[in-house]
PDB file of C-alpha atoms in Angstrom:
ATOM      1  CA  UNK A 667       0.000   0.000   0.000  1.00 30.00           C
ATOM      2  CA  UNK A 668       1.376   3.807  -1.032  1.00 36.00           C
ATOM      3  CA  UNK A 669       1.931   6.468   1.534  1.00 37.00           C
ATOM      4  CA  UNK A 670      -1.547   7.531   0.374  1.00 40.00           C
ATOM      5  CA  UNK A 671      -2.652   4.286   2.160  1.00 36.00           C
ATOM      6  CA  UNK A 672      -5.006   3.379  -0.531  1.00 37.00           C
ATOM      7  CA  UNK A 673      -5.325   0.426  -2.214  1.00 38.00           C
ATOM      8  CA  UNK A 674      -6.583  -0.716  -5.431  1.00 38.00           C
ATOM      9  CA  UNK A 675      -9.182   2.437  -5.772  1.00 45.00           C
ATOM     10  CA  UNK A 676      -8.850   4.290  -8.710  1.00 45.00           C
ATOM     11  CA  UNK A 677      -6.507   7.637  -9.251  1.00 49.00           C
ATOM     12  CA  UNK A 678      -8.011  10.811  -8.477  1.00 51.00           C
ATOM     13  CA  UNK A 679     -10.835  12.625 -10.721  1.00 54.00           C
ATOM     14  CA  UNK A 680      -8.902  14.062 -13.171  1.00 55.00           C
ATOM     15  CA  UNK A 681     -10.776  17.287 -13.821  1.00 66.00           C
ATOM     16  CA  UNK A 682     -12.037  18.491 -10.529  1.00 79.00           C
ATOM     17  CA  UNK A 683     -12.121  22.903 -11.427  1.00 83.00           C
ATOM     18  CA  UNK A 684     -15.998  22.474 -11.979  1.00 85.00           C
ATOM     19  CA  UNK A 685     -16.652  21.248  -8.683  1.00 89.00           C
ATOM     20  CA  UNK A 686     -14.528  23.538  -6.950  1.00 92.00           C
ATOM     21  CA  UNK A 687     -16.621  26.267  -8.723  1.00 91.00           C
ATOM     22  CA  UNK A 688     -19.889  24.453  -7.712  1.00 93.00           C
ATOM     23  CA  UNK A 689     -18.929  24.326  -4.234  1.00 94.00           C
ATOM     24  CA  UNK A 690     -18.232  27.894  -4.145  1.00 94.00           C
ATOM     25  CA  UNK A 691     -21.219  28.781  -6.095  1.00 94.00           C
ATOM     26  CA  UNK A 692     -24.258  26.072  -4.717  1.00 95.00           C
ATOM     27  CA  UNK A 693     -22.046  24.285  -1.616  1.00 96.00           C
ATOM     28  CA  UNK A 694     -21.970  21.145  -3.348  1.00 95.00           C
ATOM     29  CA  UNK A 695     -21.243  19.515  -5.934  1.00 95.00           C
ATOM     30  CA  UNK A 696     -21.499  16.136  -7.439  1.00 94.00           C
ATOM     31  CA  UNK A 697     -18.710  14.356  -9.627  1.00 94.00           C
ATOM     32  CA  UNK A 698     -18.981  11.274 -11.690  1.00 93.00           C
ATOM     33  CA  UNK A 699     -16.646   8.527 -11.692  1.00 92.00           C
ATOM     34  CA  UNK A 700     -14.993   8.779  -8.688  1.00 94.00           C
ATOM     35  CA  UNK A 701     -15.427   5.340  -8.045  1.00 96.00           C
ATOM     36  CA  UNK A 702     -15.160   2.293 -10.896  1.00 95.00           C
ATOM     37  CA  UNK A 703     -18.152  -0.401 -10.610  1.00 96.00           C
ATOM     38  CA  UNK A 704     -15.846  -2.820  -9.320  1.00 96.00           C
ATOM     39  CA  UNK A 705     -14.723  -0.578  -6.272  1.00 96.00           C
ATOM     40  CA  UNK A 706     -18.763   0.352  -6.246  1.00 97.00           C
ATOM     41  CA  UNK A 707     -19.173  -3.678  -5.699  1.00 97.00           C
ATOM     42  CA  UNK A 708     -16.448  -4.316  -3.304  1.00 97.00           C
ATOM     43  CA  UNK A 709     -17.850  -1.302  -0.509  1.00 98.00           C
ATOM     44  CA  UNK A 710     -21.618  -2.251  -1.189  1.00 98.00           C
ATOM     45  CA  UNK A 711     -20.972  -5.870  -0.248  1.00 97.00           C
ATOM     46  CA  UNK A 712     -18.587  -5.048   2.491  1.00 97.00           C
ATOM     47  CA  UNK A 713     -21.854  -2.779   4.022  1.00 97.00           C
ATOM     48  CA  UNK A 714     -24.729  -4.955   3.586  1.00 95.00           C
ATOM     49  CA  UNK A 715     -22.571  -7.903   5.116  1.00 95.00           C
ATOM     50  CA  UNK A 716     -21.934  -5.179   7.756  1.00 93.00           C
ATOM     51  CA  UNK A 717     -25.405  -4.110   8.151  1.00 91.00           C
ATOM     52  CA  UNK A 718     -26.804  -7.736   8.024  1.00 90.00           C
ATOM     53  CA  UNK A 719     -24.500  -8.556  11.081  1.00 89.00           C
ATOM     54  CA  UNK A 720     -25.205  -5.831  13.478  1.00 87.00           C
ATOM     55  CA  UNK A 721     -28.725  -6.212  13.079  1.00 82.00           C
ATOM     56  CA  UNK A 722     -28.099 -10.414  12.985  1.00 79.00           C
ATOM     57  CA  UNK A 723     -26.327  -9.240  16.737  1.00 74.00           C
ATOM     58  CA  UNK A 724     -29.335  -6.659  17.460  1.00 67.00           C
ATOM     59  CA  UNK A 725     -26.894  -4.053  17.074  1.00 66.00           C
ATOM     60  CA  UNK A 726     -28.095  -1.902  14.105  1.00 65.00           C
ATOM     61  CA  UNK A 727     -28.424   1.292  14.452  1.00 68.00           C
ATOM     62  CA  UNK A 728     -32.216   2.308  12.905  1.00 63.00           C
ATOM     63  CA  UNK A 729     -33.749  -0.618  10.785  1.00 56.00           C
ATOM     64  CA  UNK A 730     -35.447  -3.574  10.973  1.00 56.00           C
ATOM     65  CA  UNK A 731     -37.721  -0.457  12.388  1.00 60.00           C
ATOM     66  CA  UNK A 732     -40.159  -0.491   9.842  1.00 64.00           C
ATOM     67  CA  UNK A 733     -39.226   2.445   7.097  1.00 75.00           C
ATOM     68  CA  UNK A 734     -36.510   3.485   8.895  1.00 82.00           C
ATOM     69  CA  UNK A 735     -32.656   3.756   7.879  1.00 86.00           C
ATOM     70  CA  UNK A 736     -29.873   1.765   9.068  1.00 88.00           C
ATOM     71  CA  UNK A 737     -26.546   3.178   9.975  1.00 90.00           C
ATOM     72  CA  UNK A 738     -23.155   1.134  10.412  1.00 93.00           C
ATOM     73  CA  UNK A 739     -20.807   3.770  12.092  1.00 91.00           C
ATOM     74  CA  UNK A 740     -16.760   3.138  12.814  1.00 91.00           C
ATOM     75  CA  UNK A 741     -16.015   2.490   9.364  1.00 95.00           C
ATOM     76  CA  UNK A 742     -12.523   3.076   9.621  1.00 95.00           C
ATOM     77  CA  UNK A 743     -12.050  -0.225  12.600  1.00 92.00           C
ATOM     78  CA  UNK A 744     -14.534  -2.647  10.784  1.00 93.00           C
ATOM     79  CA  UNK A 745     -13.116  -2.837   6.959  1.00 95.00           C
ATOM     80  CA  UNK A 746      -9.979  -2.093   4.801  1.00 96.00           C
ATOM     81  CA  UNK A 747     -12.178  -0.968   2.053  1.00 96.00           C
ATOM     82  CA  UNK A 748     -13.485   1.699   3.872  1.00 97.00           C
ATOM     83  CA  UNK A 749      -9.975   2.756   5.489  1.00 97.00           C
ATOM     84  CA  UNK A 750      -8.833   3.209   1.857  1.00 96.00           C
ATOM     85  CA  UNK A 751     -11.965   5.106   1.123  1.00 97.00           C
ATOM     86  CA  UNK A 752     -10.784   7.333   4.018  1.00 98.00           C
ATOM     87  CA  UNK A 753      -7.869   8.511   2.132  1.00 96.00           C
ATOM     88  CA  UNK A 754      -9.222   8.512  -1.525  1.00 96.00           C
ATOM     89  CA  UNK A 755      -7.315  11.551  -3.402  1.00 94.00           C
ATOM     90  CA  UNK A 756     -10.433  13.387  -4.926  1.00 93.00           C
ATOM     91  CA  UNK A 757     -11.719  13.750  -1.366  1.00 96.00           C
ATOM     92  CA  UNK A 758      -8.953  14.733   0.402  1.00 95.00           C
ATOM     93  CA  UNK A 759      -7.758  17.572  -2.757  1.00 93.00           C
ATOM     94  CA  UNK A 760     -10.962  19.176  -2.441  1.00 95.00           C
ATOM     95  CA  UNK A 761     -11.233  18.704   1.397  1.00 96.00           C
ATOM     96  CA  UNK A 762      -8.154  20.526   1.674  1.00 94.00           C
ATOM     97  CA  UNK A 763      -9.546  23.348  -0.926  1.00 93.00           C
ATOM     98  CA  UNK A 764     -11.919  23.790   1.067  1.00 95.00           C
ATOM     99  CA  UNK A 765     -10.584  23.988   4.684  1.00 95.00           C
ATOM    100  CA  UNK A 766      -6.845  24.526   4.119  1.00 94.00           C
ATOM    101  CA  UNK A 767      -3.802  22.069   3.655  1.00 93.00           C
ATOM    102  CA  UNK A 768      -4.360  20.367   7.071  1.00 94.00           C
ATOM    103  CA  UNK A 769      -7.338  18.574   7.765  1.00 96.00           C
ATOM    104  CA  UNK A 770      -8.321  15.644  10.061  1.00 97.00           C
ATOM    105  CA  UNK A 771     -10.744  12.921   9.347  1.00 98.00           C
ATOM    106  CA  UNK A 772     -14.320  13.862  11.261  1.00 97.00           C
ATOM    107  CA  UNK A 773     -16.648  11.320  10.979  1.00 96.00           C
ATOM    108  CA  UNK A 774     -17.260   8.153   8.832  1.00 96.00           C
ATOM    109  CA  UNK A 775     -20.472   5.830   8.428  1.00 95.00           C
ATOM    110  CA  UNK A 776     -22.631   4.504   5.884  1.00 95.00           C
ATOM    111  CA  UNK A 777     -26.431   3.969   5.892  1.00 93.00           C
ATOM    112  CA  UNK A 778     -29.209   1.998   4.281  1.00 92.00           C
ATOM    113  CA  UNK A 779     -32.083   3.514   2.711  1.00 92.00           C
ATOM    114  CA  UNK A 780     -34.851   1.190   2.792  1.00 91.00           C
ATOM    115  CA  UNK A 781     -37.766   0.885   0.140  1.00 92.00           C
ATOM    116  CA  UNK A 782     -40.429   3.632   1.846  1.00 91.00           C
ATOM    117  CA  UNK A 783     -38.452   5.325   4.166  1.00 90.00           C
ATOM    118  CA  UNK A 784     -39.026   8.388   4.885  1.00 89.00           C
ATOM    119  CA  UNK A 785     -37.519  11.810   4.196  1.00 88.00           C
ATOM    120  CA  UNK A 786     -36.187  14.345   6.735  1.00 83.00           C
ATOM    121  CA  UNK A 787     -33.440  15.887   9.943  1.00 87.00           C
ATOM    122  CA  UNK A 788     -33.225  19.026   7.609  1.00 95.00           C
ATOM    123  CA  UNK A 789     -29.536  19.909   8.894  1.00 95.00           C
ATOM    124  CA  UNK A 790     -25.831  21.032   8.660  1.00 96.00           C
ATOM    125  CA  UNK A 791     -23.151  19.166   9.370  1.00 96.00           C
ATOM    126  CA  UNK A 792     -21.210  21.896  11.470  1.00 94.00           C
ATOM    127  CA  UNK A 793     -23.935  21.917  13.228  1.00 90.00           C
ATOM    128  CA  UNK A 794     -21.714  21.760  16.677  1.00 90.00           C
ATOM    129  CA  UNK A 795     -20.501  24.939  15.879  1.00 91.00           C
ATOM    130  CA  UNK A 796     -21.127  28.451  17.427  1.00 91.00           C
ATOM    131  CA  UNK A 797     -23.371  30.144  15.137  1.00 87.00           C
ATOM    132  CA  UNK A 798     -20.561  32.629  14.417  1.00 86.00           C
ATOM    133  CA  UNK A 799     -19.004  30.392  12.734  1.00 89.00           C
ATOM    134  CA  UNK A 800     -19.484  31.727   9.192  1.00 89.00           C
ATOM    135  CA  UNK A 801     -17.093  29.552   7.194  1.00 93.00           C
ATOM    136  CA  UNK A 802     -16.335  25.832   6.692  1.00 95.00           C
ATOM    137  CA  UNK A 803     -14.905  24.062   9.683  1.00 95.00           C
ATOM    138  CA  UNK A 804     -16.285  20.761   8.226  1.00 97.00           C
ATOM    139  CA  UNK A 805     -17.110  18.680   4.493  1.00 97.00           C
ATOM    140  CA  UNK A 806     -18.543  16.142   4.024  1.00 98.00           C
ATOM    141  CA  UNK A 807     -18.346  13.112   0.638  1.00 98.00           C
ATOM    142  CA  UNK A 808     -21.176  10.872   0.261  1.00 98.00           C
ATOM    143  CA  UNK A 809     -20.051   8.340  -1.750  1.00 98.00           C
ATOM    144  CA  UNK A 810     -23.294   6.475  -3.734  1.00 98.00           C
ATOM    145  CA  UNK A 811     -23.196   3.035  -3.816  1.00 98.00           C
ATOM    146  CA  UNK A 812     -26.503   2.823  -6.158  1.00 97.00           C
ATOM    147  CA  UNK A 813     -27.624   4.919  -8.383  1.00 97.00           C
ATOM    148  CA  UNK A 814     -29.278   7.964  -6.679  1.00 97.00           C
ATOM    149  CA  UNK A 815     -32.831   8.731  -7.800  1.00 96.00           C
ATOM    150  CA  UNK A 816     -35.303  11.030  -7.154  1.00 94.00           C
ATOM    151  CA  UNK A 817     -37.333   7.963  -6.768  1.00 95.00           C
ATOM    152  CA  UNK A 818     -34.860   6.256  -4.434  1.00 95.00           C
ATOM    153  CA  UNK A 819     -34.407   8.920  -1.833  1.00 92.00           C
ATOM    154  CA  UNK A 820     -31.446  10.890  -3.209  1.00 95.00           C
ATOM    155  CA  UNK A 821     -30.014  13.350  -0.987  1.00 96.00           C
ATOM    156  CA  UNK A 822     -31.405  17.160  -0.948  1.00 96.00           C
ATOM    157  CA  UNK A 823     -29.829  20.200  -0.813  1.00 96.00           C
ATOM    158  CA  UNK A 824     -30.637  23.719  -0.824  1.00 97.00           C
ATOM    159  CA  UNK A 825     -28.123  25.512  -3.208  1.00 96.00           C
ATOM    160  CA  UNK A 826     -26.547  28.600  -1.814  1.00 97.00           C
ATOM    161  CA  UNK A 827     -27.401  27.920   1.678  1.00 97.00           C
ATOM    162  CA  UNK A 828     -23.480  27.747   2.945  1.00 96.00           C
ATOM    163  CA  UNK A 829     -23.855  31.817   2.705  1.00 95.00           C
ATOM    164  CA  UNK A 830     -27.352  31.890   4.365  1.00 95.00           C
ATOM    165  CA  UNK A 831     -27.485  32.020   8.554  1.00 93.00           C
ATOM    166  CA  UNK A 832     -28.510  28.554  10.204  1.00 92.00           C
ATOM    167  CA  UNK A 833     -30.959  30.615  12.218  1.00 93.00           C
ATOM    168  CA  UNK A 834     -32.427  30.837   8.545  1.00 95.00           C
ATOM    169  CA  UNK A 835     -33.381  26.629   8.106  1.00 95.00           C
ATOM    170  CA  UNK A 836     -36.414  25.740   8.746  1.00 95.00           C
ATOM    171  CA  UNK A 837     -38.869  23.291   7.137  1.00 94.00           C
ATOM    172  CA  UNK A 838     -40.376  25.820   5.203  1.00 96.00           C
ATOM    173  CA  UNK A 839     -37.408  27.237   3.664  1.00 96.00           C
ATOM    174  CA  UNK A 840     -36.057  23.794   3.210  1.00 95.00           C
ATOM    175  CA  UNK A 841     -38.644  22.758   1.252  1.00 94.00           C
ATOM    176  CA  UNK A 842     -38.680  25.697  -1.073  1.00 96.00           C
ATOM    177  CA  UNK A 843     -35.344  25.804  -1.888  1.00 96.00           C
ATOM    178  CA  UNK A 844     -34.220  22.211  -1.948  1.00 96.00           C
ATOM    179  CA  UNK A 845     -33.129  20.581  -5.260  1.00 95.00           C
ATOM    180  CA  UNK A 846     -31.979  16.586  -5.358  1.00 95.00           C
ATOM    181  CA  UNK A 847     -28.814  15.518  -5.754  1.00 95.00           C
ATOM    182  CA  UNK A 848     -29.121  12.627  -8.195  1.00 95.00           C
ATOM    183  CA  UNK A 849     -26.131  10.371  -9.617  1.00 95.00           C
ATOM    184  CA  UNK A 850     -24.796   7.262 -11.068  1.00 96.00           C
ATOM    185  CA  UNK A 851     -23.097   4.418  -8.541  1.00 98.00           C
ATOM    186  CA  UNK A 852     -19.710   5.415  -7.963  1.00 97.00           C
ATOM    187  CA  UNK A 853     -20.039   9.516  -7.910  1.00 96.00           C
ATOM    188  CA  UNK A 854     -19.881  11.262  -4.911  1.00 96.00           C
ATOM    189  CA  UNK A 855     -21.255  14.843  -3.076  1.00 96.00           C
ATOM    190  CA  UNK A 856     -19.327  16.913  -1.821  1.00 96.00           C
ATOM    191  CA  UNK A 857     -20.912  19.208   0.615  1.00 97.00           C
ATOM    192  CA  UNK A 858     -19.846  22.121   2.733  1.00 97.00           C
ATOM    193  CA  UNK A 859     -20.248  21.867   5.808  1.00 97.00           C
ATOM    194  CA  UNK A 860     -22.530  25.055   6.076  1.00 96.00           C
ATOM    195  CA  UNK A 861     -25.220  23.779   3.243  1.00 97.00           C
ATOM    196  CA  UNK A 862     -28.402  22.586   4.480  1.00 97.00           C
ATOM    197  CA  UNK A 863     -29.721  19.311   3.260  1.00 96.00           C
ATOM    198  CA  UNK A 864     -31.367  16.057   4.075  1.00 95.00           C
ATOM    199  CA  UNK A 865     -32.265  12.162   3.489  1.00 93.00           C
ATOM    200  CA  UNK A 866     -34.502  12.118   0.788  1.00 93.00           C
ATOM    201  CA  UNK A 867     -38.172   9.854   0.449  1.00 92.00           C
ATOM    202  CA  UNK A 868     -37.410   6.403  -0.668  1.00 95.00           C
ATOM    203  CA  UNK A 869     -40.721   6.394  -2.843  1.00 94.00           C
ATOM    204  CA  UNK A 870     -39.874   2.523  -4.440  1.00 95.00           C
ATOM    205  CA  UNK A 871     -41.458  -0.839  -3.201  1.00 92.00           C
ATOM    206  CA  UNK A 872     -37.985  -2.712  -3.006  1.00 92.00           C
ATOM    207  CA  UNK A 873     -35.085  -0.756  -3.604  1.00 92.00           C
ATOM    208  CA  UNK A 874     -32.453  -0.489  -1.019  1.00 93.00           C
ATOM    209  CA  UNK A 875     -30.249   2.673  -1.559  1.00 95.00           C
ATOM    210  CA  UNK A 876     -26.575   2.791  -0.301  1.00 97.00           C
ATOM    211  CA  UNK A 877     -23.884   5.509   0.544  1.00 97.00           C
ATOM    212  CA  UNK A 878     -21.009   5.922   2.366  1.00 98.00           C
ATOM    213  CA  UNK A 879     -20.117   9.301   4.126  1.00 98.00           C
ATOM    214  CA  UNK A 880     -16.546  10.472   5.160  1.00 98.00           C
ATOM    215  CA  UNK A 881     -16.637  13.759   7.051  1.00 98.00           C
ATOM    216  CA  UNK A 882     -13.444  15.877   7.263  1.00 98.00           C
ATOM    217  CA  UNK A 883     -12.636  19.056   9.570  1.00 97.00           C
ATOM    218  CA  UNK A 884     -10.425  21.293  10.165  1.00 95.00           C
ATOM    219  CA  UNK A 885      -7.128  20.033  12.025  1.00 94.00           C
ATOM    220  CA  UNK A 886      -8.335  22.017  15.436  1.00 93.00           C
ATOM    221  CA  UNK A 887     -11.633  20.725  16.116  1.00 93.00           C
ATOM    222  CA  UNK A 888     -12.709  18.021  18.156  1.00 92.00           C
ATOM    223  CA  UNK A 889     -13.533  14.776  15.933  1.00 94.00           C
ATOM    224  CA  UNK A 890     -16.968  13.391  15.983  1.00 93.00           C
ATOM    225  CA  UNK A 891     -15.823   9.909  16.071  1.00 92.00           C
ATOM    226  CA  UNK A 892     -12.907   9.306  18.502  1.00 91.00           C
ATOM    227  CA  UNK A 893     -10.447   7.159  16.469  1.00 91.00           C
ATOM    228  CA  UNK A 894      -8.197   6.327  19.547  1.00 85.00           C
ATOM    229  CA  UNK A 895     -10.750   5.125  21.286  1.00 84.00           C
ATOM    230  CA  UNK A 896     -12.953   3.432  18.637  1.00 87.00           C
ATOM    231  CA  UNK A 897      -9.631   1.825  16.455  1.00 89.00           C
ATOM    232  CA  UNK A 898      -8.225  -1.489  18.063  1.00 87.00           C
ATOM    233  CA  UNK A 899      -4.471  -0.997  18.181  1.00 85.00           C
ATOM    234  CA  UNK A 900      -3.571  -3.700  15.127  1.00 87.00           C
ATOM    235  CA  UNK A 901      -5.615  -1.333  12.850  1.00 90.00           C
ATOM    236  CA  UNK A 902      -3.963   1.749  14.028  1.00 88.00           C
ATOM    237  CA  UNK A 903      -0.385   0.010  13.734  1.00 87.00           C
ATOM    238  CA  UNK A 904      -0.896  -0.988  10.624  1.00 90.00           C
ATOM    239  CA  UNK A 905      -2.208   1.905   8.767  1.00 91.00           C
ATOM    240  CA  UNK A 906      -0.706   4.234   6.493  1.00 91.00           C
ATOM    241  CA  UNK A 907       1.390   7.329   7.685  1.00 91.00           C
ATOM    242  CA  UNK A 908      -1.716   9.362   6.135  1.00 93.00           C
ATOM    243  CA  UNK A 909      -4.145   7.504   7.463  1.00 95.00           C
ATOM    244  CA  UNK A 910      -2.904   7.702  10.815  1.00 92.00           C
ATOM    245  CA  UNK A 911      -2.355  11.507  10.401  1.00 92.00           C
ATOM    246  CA  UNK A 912      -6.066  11.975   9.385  1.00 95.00           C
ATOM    247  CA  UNK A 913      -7.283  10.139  12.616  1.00 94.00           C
ATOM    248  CA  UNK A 914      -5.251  12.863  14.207  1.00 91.00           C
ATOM    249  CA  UNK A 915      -2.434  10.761  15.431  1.00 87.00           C
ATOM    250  CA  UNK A 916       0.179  13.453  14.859  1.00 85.00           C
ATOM    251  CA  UNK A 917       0.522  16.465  16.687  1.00 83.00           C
ATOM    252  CA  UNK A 918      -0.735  19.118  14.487  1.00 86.00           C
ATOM    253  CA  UNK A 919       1.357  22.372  16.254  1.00 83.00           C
ATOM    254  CA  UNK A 920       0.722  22.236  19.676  1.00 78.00           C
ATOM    255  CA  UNK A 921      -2.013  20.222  19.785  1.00 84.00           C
ATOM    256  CA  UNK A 922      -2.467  16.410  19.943  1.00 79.00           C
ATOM    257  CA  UNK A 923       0.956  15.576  21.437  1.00 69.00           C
ATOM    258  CA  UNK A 924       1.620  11.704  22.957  1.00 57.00           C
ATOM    259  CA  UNK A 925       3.241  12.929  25.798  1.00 54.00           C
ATOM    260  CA  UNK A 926       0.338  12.569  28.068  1.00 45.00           C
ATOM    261  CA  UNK A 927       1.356  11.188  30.401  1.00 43.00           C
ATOM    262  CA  UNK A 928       1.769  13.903  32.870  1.00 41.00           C
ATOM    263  CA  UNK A 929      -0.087  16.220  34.489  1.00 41.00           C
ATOM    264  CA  UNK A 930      -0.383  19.416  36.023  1.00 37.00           C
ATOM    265  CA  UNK A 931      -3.283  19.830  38.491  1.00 36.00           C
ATOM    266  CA  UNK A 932      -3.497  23.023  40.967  1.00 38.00           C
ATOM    267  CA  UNK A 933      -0.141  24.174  39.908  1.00 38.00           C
ATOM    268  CA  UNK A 934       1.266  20.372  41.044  1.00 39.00           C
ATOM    269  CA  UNK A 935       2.498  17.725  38.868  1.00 38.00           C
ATOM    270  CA  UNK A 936       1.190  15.118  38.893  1.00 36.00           C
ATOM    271  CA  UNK A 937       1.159  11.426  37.405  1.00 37.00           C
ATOM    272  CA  UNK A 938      -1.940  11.094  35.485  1.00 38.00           C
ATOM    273  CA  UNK A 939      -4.583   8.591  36.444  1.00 40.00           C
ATOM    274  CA  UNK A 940      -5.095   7.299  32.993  1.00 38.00           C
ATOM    275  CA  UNK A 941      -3.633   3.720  32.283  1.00 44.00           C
ATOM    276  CA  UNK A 942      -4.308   3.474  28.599  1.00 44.00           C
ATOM    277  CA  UNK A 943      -1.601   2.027  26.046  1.00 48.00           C
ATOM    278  CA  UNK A 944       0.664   4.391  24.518  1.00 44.00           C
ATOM    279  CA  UNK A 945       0.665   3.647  20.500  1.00 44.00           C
ATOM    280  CA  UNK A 946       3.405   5.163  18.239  1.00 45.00           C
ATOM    281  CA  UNK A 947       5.517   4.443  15.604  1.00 41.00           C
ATOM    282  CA  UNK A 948       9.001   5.265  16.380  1.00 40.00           C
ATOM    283  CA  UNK A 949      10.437   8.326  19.089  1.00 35.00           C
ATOM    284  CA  UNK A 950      10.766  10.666  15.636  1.00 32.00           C
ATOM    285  CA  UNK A 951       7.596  10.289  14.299  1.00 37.00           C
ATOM    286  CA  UNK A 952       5.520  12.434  16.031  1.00 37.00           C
ATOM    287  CA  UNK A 953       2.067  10.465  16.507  1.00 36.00           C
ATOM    288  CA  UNK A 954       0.846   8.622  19.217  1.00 39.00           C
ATOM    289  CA  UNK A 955      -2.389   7.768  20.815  1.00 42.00           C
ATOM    290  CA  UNK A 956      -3.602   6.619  24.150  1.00 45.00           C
ATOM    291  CA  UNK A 957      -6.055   3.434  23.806  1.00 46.00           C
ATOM    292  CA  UNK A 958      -8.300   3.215  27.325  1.00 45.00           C
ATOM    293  CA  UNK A 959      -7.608  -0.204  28.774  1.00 45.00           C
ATOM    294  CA  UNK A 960     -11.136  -1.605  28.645  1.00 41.00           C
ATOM    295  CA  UNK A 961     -11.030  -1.459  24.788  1.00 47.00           C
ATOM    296  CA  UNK A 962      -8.090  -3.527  24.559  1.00 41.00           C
TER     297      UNK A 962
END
């Protein structure tokens, strides 16, 4: 595997100036052939065997409720397919146009759209964010795994809303500016992390539709999903440099250090109470992470 840590997915979308104009313009865009059918086939069967598992182990998050989504979360410590996703080049090019050379992986989970579920959560994805937050701290890729319909429940979007005030969203101007974001299998949205959108209505009688979503932020915030925590230690070893730096085991200037284990409380130093495992790669390197000892 490259430093890029990616496997056998394809190179990077070769012409990627319209979307960065889109993004600009409508905060999102969506780009064909970011993925080849084969790729498409190899992450689709990885998540339903996924899916069918966790709710096998009554573990799913959402369906077998009737009409209601399913969501496998902690992509990047249950498959390599999804770890490579992680780190495709398109995403992380125009993640970095977007939030500046240094970004850290946010989020990443998939769902299931079931025949008849439902549309709705009208939201942004920065929605942790102080409302004076007027600029992209977070993007976000949905990766479609079918083809994304109008009929299926593709994802909507209100163009222009990244320059519009959250205060601004509610369902009635959702609904009147939304548009759908339709695509083959294998494109991908990219949305800033200020534009409102939603799940669409899955208006079939037996189509299941599929994506996969990789969030990225900017290399300051706090990360939705906590990759030291949520990553056994054999994954985390054996990842790429890249990978590893996404999941924000690197110190990115002050912040995110391994030496942790000291502390200073009331002025005193102290020996910290936390008896987690230190993982790094080597002294120069950089990147460490501590793993709580109940995970292990």
């Amino acid at each position: 595997m490259s430093d890029e840590g990616r496997g056998a997915l394809t190179e990077p979308a070769t012409n990627v100036e319209p979307a960065t104009e889109q993004l600009h313009e409508n905060g999102f865009a969506v780009i064909p052939d970011v993925l080849s059918a084969d790729e498409v086939a190899a992450l689709r069967s990885r998540l339903v065997a996924l899916a069918d598992e966790e709710r096998e182990a009554a573990a799913a998050l959402g369906a077998p409720m009737p009409n209601e989504a399913q969501f496998v979360r902690t992509l990047i410590a249950k498959a390599q397919e999804f770890r490579d996703l992680a780190v495709h080049p398109t995403a992380l090019a125009l993640a970095r146009h977007l939030l500046g050379p240094d970004i850290l992986l946010w989020e990443a989970f998939a769902n299931r759209v079931p025949p008849g579920g439902p549309a709705g959560g009208a939201h942004i994805d920065q929605g942790p964010m102080p409302n004076d937050i007027t600029w992209p701290v977070v993007c976000a890729f949905l990766y479609m795994l079918d083809d994304f319909t109008e009929e299926n429940g593709a994802t909507f979007v209100v163009p222009g809303s990244h320059r519009r005030h959250r205060d601004e969203l509610t369902p009635e101007t959702f609904a009147a500016g939304r548009v759908t974001a339709t695509g083959k299998a294998g494109s991908v949205i990219v949305m800033d992390g200020r534009v409102w959108h939603s799940i669409g209505k899955n208006r079939t009688s037996d189509v299941w539709r599929h994506g996969v979503l990789m969030f990225y932020s900017a290399p300051y915030l706090r990360v939705k999903e906590n990759w030291a925590f949520l990553t056994p230690p054999e994954i985390v070893r054996d990842a790429s440099p890249l990978l590893r730096e996404l999941m924000g085991f690197k110190m990115w200037r002050s912040l995110g250090g391994p030496k942790a284990d000291k502390a200073f409380i009331g002025g005193q130093a102290g020996v910290s109470s936390y008896e987690g495992e230190l993982l790094k790669e080597d002294e120069a390197s950089g990147w460490g992470a501590v793993r709580p000892p109940w995970l292990n």
